[in-house]
mmCIF file of C-alpha atoms in Angstrom:
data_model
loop_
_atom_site.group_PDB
_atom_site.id
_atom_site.type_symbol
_atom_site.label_atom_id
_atom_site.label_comp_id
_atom_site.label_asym_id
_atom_site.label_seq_id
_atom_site.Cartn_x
_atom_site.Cartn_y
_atom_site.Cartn_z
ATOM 1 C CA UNK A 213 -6.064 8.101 -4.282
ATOM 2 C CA UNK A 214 -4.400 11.139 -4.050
ATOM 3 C CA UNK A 215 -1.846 13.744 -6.315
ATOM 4 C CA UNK A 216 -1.337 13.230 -9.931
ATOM 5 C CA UNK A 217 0.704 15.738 -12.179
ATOM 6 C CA UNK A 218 -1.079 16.924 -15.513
ATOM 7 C CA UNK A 219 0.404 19.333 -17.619
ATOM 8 C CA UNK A 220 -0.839 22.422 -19.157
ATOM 9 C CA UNK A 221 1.050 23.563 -22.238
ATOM 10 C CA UNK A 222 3.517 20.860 -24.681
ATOM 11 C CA UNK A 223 7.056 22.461 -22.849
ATOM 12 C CA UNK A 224 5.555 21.656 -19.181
ATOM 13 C CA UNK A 225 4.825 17.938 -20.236
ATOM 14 C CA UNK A 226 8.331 17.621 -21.834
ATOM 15 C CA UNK A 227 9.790 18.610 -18.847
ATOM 16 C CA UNK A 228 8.098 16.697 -16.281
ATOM 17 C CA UNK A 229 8.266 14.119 -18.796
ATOM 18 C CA UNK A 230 12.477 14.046 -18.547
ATOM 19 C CA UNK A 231 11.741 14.955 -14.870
ATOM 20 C CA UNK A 232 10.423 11.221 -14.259
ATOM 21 C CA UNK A 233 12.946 10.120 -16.669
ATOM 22 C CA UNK A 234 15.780 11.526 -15.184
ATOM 23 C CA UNK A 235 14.421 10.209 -11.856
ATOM 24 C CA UNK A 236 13.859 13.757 -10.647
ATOM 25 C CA UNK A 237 10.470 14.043 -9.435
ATOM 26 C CA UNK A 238 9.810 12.642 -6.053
ATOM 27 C CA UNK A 239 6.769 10.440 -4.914
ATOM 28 C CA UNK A 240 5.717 9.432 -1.914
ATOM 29 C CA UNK A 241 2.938 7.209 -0.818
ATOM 30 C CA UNK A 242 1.270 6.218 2.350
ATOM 31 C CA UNK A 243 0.029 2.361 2.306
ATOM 32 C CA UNK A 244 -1.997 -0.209 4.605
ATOM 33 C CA UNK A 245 -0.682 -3.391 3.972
ATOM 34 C CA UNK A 246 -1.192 -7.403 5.470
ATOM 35 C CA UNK A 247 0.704 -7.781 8.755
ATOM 36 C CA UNK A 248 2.336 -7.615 11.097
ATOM 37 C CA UNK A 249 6.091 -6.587 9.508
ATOM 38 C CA UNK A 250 8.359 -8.533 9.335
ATOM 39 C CA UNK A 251 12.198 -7.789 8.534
ATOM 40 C CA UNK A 252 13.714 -4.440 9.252
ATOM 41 C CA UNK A 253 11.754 -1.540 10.054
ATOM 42 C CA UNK A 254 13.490 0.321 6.812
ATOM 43 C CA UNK A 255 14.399 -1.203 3.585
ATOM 44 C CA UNK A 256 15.162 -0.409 -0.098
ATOM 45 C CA UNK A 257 13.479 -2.846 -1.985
ATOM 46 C CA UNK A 258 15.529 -3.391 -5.484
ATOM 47 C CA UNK A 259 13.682 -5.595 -8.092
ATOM 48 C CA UNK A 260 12.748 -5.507 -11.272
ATOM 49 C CA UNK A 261 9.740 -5.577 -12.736
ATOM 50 C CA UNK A 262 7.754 -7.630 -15.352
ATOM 51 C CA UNK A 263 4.785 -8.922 -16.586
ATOM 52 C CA UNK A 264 4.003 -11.996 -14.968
ATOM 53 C CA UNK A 265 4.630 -15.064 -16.803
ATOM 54 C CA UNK A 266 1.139 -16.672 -15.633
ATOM 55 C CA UNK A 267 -1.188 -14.401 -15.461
ATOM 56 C CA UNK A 268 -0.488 -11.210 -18.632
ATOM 57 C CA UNK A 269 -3.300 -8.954 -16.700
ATOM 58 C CA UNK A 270 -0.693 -8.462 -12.996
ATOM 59 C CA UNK A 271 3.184 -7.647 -13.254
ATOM 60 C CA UNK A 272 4.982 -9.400 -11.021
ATOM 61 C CA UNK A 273 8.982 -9.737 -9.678
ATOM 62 C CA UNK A 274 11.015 -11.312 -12.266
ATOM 63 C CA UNK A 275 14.473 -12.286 -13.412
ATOM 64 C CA UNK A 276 15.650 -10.101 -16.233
ATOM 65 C CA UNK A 277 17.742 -13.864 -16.949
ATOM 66 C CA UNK A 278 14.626 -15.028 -18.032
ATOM 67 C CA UNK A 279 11.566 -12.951 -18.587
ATOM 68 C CA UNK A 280 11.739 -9.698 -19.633
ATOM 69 C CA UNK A 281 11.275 -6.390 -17.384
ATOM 70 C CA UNK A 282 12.616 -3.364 -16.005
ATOM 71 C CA UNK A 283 14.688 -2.479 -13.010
ATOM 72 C CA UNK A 284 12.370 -0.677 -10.171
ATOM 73 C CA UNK A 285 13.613 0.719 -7.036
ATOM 74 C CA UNK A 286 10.903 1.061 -3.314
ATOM 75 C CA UNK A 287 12.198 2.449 -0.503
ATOM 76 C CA UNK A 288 9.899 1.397 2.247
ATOM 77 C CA UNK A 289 9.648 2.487 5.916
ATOM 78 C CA UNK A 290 7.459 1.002 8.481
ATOM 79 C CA UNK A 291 5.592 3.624 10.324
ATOM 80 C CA UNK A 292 3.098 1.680 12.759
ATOM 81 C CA UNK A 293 1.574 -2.055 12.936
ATOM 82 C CA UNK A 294 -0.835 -4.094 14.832
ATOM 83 C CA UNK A 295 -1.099 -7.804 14.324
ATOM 84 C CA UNK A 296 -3.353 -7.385 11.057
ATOM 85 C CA UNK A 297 -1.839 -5.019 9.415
ATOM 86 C CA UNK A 298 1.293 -2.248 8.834
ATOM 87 C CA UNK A 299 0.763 1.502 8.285
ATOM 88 C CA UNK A 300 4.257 2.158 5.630
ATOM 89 C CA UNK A 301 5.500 5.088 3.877
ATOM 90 C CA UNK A 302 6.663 4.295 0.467
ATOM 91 C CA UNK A 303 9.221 6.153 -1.678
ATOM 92 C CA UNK A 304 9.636 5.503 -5.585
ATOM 93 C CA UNK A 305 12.613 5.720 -7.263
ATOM 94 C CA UNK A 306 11.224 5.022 -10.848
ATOM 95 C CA UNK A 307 8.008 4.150 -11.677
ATOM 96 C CA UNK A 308 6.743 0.463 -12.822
ATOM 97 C CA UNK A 309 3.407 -0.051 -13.285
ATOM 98 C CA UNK A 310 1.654 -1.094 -10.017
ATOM 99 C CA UNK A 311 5.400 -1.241 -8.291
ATOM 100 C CA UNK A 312 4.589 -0.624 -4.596
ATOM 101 C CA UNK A 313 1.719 -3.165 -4.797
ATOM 102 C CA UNK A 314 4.228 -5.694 -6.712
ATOM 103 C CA UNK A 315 6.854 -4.941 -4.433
ATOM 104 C CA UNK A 316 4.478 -5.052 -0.742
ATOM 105 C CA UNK A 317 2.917 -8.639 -2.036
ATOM 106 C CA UNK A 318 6.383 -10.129 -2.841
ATOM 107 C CA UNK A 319 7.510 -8.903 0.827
ATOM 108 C CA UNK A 320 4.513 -11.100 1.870
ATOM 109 C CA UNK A 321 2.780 -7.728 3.118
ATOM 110 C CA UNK A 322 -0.020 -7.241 0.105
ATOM 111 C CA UNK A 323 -1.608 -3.770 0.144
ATOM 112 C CA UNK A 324 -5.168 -4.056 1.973
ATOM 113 C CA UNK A 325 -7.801 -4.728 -0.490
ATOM 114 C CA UNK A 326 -5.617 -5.136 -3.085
ATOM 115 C CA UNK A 327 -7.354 -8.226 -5.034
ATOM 116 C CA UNK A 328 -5.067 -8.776 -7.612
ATOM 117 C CA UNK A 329 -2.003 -9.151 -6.022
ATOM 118 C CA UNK A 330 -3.131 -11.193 -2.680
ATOM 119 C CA UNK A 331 -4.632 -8.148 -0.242
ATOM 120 C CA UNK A 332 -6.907 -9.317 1.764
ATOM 121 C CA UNK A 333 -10.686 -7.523 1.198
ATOM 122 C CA UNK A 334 -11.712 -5.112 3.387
ATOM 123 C CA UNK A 335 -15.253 -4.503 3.992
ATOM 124 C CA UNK A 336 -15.139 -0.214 4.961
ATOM 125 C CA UNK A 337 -13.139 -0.396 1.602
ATOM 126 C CA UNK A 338 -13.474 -0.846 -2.510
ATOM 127 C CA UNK A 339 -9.954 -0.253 -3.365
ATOM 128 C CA UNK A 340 -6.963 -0.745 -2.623
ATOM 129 C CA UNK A 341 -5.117 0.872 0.628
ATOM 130 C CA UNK A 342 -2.536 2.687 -1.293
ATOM 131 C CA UNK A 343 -2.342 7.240 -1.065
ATOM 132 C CA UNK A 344 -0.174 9.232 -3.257
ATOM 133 C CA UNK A 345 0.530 11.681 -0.520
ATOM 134 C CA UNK A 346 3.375 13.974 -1.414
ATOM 135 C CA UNK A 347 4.771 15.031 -4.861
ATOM 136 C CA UNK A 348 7.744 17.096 -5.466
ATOM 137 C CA UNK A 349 9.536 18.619 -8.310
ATOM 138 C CA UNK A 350 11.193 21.328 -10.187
ATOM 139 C CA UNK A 351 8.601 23.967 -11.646
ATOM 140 C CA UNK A 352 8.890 22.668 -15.213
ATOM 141 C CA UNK A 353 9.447 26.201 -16.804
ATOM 142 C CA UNK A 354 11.163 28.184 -13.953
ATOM 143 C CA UNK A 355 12.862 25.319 -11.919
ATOM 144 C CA UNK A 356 11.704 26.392 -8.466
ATOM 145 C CA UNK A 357 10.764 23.727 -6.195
ATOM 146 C CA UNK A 358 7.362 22.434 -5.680
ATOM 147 C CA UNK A 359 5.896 20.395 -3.499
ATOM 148 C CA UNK A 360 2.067 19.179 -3.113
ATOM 149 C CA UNK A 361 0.805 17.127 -0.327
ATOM 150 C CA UNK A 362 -2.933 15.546 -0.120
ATOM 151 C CA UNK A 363 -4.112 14.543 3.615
ATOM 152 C CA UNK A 364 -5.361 11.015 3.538
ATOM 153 C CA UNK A 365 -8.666 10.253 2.234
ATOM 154 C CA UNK A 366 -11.700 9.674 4.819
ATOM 155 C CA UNK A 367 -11.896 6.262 3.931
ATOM 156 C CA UNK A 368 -8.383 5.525 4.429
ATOM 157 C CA UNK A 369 -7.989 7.757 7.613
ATOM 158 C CA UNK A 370 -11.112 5.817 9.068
ATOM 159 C CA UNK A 371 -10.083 2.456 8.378
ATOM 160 C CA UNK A 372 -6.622 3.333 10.156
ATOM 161 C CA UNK A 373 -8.331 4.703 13.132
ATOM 162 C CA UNK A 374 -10.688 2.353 13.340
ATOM 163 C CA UNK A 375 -9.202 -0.916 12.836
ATOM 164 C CA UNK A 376 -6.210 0.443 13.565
ATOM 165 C CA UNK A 377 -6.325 2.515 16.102
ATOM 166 C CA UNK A 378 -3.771 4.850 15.065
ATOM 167 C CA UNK A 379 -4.577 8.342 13.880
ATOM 168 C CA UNK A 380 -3.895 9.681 10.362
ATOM 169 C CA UNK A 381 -0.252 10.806 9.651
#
């Protein structure tokens, strides 16, 4: 859930198009994930990404030695647990398909209801646990900063305060 960018005109979608590819744009995501966190309360997850060598329907971690992918950068920062489950605040540096969920699951912390990549199911939910919050980037045309935020969906601020007890961020 959450922001997506969609361009108007041809010259706005060229832009933000060398926006992402000159690692420009900014994303930012709030997760649930499989707990409790382990390892450092911050950390800058660096590695690359790839379809998975078993199953050609997930991506997975690999080594660029063997199996080919792309390097992928996820800051992540722990912002509350309990002992099943972590509340983090993830930060992109370039964009893999399904990175933060690749990333989370080979940190042993799988994004809540995230099937595919070992989440565990959650009953109040029918997706996975992961919220483009906060988006920002140059105006394509003018270059004036913008930035977009989207609060967190009911069904992700629920599940947080319920099973969670911890209120929405």
């Amino acid at each position: 859930s959450g922001l997506m960018v969609v361009a108007r005109t041809r010259q706005a979608m060229d832009a933000l198009v060398q926006a992402i590819a000159a690692r420009s744009m900014r994303r930012q995501y709030l997760a649930l994930a499989k707990g409790p966190w382990r390892g450092t309360p911050q950390q800058s997850v660096k590695a690359p990404i790839g379809r998975d060598p078993r199953n050609r329907l997930r991506m997975a971690v690999v080594d660029l030695a063997t199996t080919p992918g792309k390097t992928a950068q996820t800051d992540i920062h722990l912002l509350g647990q309990v002992p099943q489950g972590c509340l983090v605040h993830c930060v992109l540096h370039t964009g893999r398909t399904h990175q933060i969920r690749v990333h989370m699951a080979s940190l042993g912390h799988p994004l809540l209801g995230d099937s595919v990549y070992g989440g565990p199911a959650v009953p109040q939910l029918a997706r996975q646990a992961l919220h483009a919050f906060r988006l920002a980037f140059a105006h394509p045309i003018t270059g004036a900063p913008l930035c977009f935020e989207s609060a967190l969906p009911l069904d992700l601020a629920a599940l947080l305060w319920n099973s969670f007890a911890m209120p929405a961020p």
